Amino acid sequence: MLTHDYTYTNLLDRSVNNAWTVEDCYQGRDFDFTKSFLPERIAGVRDIACLNDDERRKLNQIRGNSYCHIFGFVEEYIVPMVLANAGRDIYGDETRLWSLLRFAEEELKHQELMRRACEQFENGFGSHCGLIAGREAVADVVLGKSPLAALLLTSMIEWFTQLHYVEHVRDSEELDGLFRDILRFHWIDESRHARLDTLLIDEVAADLTPDERERAVDQLLELGGAVDGLLAQQLELDIEALAVSAERSFSDPEKSEIRHAQQRAYRWTFLVSGLEHPKFARIVGELTEAGPGKITAAAQALST
Ligand SMILES: [Fe+2]
Ligand SMILES: [Fe+2]
């Protein structure tokens, strides 16, 4: 159904040959808080007029921390989702099973990678930064949708993870070195996971009617709406954290300027950059008739 040349054999070889540990990434290093962590395309702090340069850098770092937290957060559901897909053919193709078990194991490793980033951030930043709670509840919501909807959400996330690193971080030498490496190591695995998602989507979609596939896109967009709600909660925590760190209070117009800029940045980062990703758009286009129009409209609505 989907156009690709990915195979479990090839992806398993790449996983085994490019294996890394969390310690390979950190190597005993700490963050350099004199530097920005995220590229401007993700952080969206440059044009906030009510902040000075120091405060923009602090907000960039706060966003770096929440970027790691939200990844650990949204990936919580991927482990049980991948294991459920692996279990559909537990005595069948062993290469498929081994690939998918490594996929699940790598996501557990990513959660450790991201958790450690948040711990080191908390120890080094100088003041506490709030992070949204409720990982398991969100995982339950995602896994309560159809298997195809959960796979489409995963595919979208794994394609945008790559885009963030390759197009916005890899060549940005002005950013903190450890933070860049966290995203680089994550990308090494995600570049394979996005292909495994494609293989799984192909398998799952083959058993569905056209209506069921259309419905999965609707459910994906419902999940996107839930993600948007989480981002809005995190944004308020970020504004509070910035006020504490910068030792100032923001007036209502200042808060709304920060909120407006950050809502755009958060939405681009975690929703629009995935909905508009050409690889993801092609998958939706090959699965459904109406899906491409719906995801384009959703991306446009989130970009205003
Ligand atoms: Fe991951
Ligand atoms: Fe992944």
Coordinates of C-alpha atoms and ligand atoms in Angstrom, one line a residue:
M1 CA 0.0 0.0 0.0
L2 CA 2.8 2.4 0.9
T3 CA 5.7 3.3 -1.4
H4 CA 9.0 2.5 0.3
D5 CA 12.0 0.2 0.1
Y6 CA 12.5 -0.5 3.8
T7 CA 13.0 -4.0 5.1
Y8 CA 13.2 -5.4 8.7
T9 CA 16.5 -7.1 7.8
N10 CA 18.2 -3.8 6.7
L11 CA 16.8 -1.9 9.7
L12 CA 17.9 -4.5 12.2
D13 CA 21.4 -4.5 10.7
R14 CA 21.5 -0.7 11.1
S15 CA 20.2 -0.9 14.7
V16 CA 22.8 -3.4 15.7
N17 CA 25.7 -1.7 13.9
N18 CA 24.8 1.8 15.3
A19 CA 24.0 0.8 18.8
W20 CA 24.9 3.4 21.5
T21 CA 24.4 3.9 25.2
V22 CA 23.2 6.9 27.2
E23 CA 26.8 7.3 28.6
D24 CA 28.2 7.4 25.0
C25 CA 26.1 10.6 24.7
Y26 CA 26.8 12.3 28.0
Q27 CA 30.5 11.3 28.6
G28 CA 30.4 13.0 32.0
R29 CA 29.5 16.4 30.5
D30 CA 27.2 19.2 31.8
F31 CA 25.3 21.9 30.0
D32 CA 26.9 25.2 29.3
F33 CA 24.4 27.7 30.5
T34 CA 26.1 30.6 28.7
K35 CA 24.8 29.2 25.5
S36 CA 21.4 28.6 23.8
F37 CA 20.2 25.0 23.7
L38 CA 17.6 25.1 20.9
P39 CA 17.8 26.7 17.4
E40 CA 15.6 29.7 16.9
R41 CA 13.2 27.8 14.6
I42 CA 12.2 25.7 17.6
A43 CA 12.6 28.2 20.5
G44 CA 10.9 31.2 18.9
V45 CA 12.4 33.7 21.4
R46 CA 14.1 36.2 19.1
D47 CA 11.2 38.6 18.4
I48 CA 9.9 38.8 22.0
A49 CA 10.4 42.5 22.5
C50 CA 9.7 42.6 26.3
L51 CA 12.7 40.3 27.0
N52 CA 16.4 41.3 27.0
D53 CA 19.1 39.0 25.5
D54 CA 19.8 37.2 28.8
E55 CA 16.1 36.5 29.3
R56 CA 15.7 35.2 25.7
R57 CA 18.6 32.8 26.3
K58 CA 17.0 31.7 29.6
L59 CA 13.7 31.1 27.9
N60 CA 15.5 29.2 25.1
Q61 CA 17.1 26.9 27.8
I62 CA 13.7 26.5 29.6
R63 CA 12.3 25.4 26.2
G64 CA 15.3 23.0 25.8
N65 CA 14.4 21.4 29.1
S66 CA 10.7 21.1 28.2
Y67 CA 11.7 19.7 24.7
C68 CA 13.4 16.8 26.4
H69 CA 10.6 16.3 28.9
I70 CA 7.9 16.3 26.3
F71 CA 9.8 13.8 24.2
G72 CA 10.1 11.4 27.2
F73 CA 6.4 12.1 27.7
V74 CA 5.0 11.4 24.3
E75 CA 7.3 8.4 23.8
E76 CA 5.8 6.7 26.9
Y77 CA 3.1 5.1 24.8
I78 CA 5.4 4.0 22.0
V79 CA 6.9 1.1 24.0
P80 CA 3.5 -0.7 24.7
M81 CA 2.4 0.2 21.1
V82 CA 5.4 -1.4 19.5
L83 CA 5.2 -4.5 21.8
A84 CA 1.5 -5.0 20.8
N85 CA 2.5 -4.8 17.2
A86 CA 5.4 -7.2 17.7
G87 CA 3.0 -9.7 19.5
R88 CA 0.7 -9.9 16.5
D89 CA 3.2 -12.4 14.9
I90 CA 5.1 -13.6 17.9
Y91 CA 6.0 -17.0 16.4
G92 CA 6.5 -15.7 12.8
D93 CA 9.3 -13.7 11.2
E94 CA 12.1 -13.6 13.8
T95 CA 13.9 -10.7 12.0
R96 CA 10.7 -8.7 12.3
L97 CA 10.3 -9.6 16.0
W98 CA 13.9 -8.7 16.8
S99 CA 13.7 -5.4 15.0
L100 CA 10.6 -4.4 16.9
L101 CA 12.0 -5.5 20.3
R102 CA 15.0 -3.3 19.6
F103 CA 12.7 -0.5 18.6
A104 CA 10.9 -0.8 22.0
E105 CA 14.2 -1.1 23.9
E106 CA 15.6 2.0 22.1
E107 CA 12.6 4.0 23.2
L108 CA 13.2 3.1 26.8
K109 CA 16.8 4.2 26.3
H110 CA 15.5 7.5 24.9
Q111 CA 13.3 8.0 28.0
E112 CA 16.4 7.6 30.1
L113 CA 18.4 10.0 27.8
M114 CA 15.7 12.6 28.2
R115 CA 15.1 12.1 31.9
R116 CA 18.8 12.6 32.6
A117 CA 18.8 15.8 30.5
C118 CA 16.0 17.1 32.7
E119 CA 17.8 16.1 35.9
Q120 CA 21.1 17.8 34.9
F121 CA 19.1 20.9 33.8
E122 CA 17.4 21.1 37.2
N123 CA 20.7 20.9 38.9
G124 CA 22.5 23.4 36.8
F125 CA 19.9 26.0 35.8
G126 CA 19.7 27.8 39.1
S127 CA 16.0 27.7 39.7
H128 CA 13.2 25.2 39.4
C129 CA 11.3 24.9 36.1
G130 CA 7.9 23.2 36.2
L131 CA 7.1 20.4 33.8
I132 CA 3.7 18.9 32.9
A133 CA 2.7 15.7 34.6
G134 CA 0.5 12.8 33.4
R135 CA 2.7 10.6 31.2
E136 CA 0.7 7.4 31.8
A137 CA -2.7 9.1 31.4
V138 CA -1.6 10.5 28.0
A139 CA -0.3 7.0 26.9
D140 CA -3.7 5.6 27.8
V141 CA -5.5 8.2 25.7
V142 CA -3.2 7.4 22.7
L143 CA -3.6 3.7 23.1
G144 CA -7.3 4.1 23.4
K145 CA -7.5 5.2 19.7
S146 CA -7.2 2.7 16.8
P147 CA -3.8 1.0 16.3
L148 CA -3.4 2.9 13.0
A149 CA -4.0 6.3 14.7
A150 CA -1.4 5.6 17.3
L151 CA 1.1 4.5 14.5
L152 CA 0.3 7.7 12.5
L153 CA 1.1 9.8 15.6
T154 CA 4.3 8.0 16.1
S155 CA 5.3 8.3 12.5
M156 CA 4.6 12.0 12.6
I157 CA 6.8 12.4 15.7
E158 CA 9.6 10.3 14.3
W159 CA 9.8 12.2 11.1
F160 CA 9.8 15.7 12.7
T161 CA 12.4 14.6 15.2
Q162 CA 14.7 14.0 12.3
L163 CA 13.8 17.3 10.6
H164 CA 14.6 19.2 13.8
Y165 CA 18.0 17.7 14.1
V166 CA 19.1 17.6 10.4
E167 CA 17.8 21.0 9.3
H168 CA 18.1 23.1 12.5
V169 CA 20.6 21.6 14.9
R170 CA 23.3 19.6 13.1
D171 CA 25.1 22.7 11.7
S172 CA 24.3 25.1 14.5
E173 CA 27.6 25.2 16.3
E174 CA 26.7 28.1 18.5
L175 CA 24.3 25.9 20.5
D176 CA 25.4 24.0 23.6
G177 CA 27.4 20.9 22.6
L178 CA 25.8 18.4 25.0
F179 CA 22.3 19.5 24.1
R180 CA 23.2 19.1 20.4
D181 CA 24.6 15.6 21.1
I182 CA 21.4 14.6 22.9
L183 CA 19.4 15.4 19.8
R184 CA 22.0 13.8 17.6
F185 CA 21.9 10.4 19.4
H186 CA 18.2 10.5 19.5
W187 CA 18.1 11.2 15.7
I188 CA 20.4 8.2 15.0
D189 CA 17.6 5.9 16.3
E190 CA 14.7 7.9 15.1
S191 CA 15.9 7.8 11.5
R192 CA 15.3 4.0 11.7
H193 CA 12.1 4.2 13.7
A194 CA 10.4 6.3 11.2
R195 CA 11.0 3.5 8.6
L196 CA 9.8 0.8 11.0
D197 CA 6.6 2.8 11.6
T198 CA 6.1 2.8 7.8
L199 CA 6.4 -1.0 7.8
L200 CA 4.0 -1.3 10.7
I201 CA 1.5 1.1 9.1
D202 CA 1.6 -0.9 5.9
E203 CA 0.8 -4.1 7.8
V204 CA -2.0 -2.6 10.0
A205 CA -3.6 -0.6 7.2
A206 CA -3.8 -3.7 4.9
D207 CA -6.5 -5.2 7.1
L208 CA -8.6 -2.0 7.3
T209 CA -11.4 -0.7 5.1
P210 CA -11.0 2.8 3.5
D211 CA -13.5 4.2 6.0
E212 CA -11.4 2.8 8.9
R213 CA -8.3 4.4 7.5
E214 CA -10.1 7.8 7.1
R215 CA -11.3 7.5 10.7
A216 CA -7.7 6.9 11.9
V217 CA -6.7 10.3 10.4
D218 CA -9.6 11.9 12.3
Q219 CA -8.4 10.3 15.5
L220 CA -4.8 11.4 14.8
L221 CA -6.1 15.0 14.6
E222 CA -8.0 14.5 17.9
L223 CA -4.7 13.4 19.4
G224 CA -3.1 16.5 17.9
G225 CA -5.7 18.6 19.7
A226 CA -4.8 16.9 23.0
V227 CA -1.1 17.5 22.4
D228 CA -1.9 21.1 21.8
G229 CA -3.6 21.3 25.2
L230 CA -0.5 19.8 26.9
L231 CA 1.7 22.4 25.1
A232 CA -0.5 25.2 26.4
Q233 CA -0.1 23.9 29.9
Q234 CA 3.7 23.7 29.6
L235 CA 3.8 27.2 28.1
E236 CA 2.3 28.7 31.3
L237 CA 4.8 26.8 33.4
D238 CA 7.6 28.2 31.2
I239 CA 6.5 31.8 31.7
E240 CA 6.4 31.2 35.5
A241 CA 9.9 29.6 35.4
L242 CA 11.2 32.5 33.4
A243 CA 9.8 35.1 35.8
V244 CA 11.5 33.3 38.7
S245 CA 14.8 32.9 36.9
A246 CA 14.9 36.5 35.6
E247 CA 13.7 37.8 39.0
R248 CA 11.0 40.0 37.5
S249 CA 7.2 39.8 37.1
F250 CA 5.5 40.2 33.8
S251 CA 2.6 42.5 33.2
D252 CA -0.4 41.1 31.4
P253 CA 0.6 42.6 28.0
E254 CA 4.1 41.2 28.4
K255 CA 2.7 37.7 29.3
S256 CA 0.5 37.8 26.3
E257 CA 3.4 38.7 24.0
I258 CA 5.5 35.8 25.3
R259 CA 2.5 33.5 25.2
H260 CA 1.7 34.4 21.6
A261 CA 5.3 33.8 20.4
Q262 CA 5.7 30.6 22.3
Q263 CA 2.4 29.1 21.2
R264 CA 3.5 29.5 17.6
A265 CA 6.9 28.0 18.4
Y266 CA 5.5 25.1 20.4
R267 CA 2.9 24.3 17.7
W268 CA 5.4 24.4 14.9
T269 CA 7.8 22.2 16.9
F270 CA 5.5 19.4 18.0
L271 CA 2.6 19.5 15.5
V272 CA 3.1 21.6 12.3
S273 CA 6.6 20.4 11.5
G274 CA 5.2 16.8 11.5
L275 CA 1.9 17.4 9.8
E276 CA 3.8 19.2 7.0
H277 CA 6.7 16.7 6.7
P278 CA 6.7 15.5 3.1
K279 CA 7.3 11.8 4.2
F280 CA 4.4 11.9 6.6
A281 CA 2.1 13.7 4.1
R282 CA 2.9 11.0 1.5
I283 CA 1.9 8.2 3.9
V284 CA -1.4 9.9 4.7
G285 CA -2.0 10.5 1.0
E286 CA -1.3 6.9 0.1
L287 CA -3.7 5.6 2.9
T288 CA -6.6 8.0 2.5
E289 CA -8.5 10.2 0.1
A290 CA -9.5 13.0 2.4
G291 CA -6.6 12.8 4.9
P292 CA -4.2 15.1 3.0
G293 CA -6.7 17.9 3.0
K294 CA -7.4 17.5 6.6
I295 CA -3.8 17.5 7.8
T296 CA -3.0 20.5 5.6
A297 CA -6.0 22.4 7.1
A298 CA -5.0 21.5 10.6
A299 CA -1.4 22.6 10.0
Q300 CA -2.7 25.9 8.6
A301 CA -5.0 26.5 11.5
L302 CA -2.1 25.9 14.0
S303 CA 0.2 28.3 12.1
T304 CA -2.0 31.4 12.4
Ligands
FE1 FE 12.6 8.2 20.7
FE2 FE 11.5 6.5 18.1

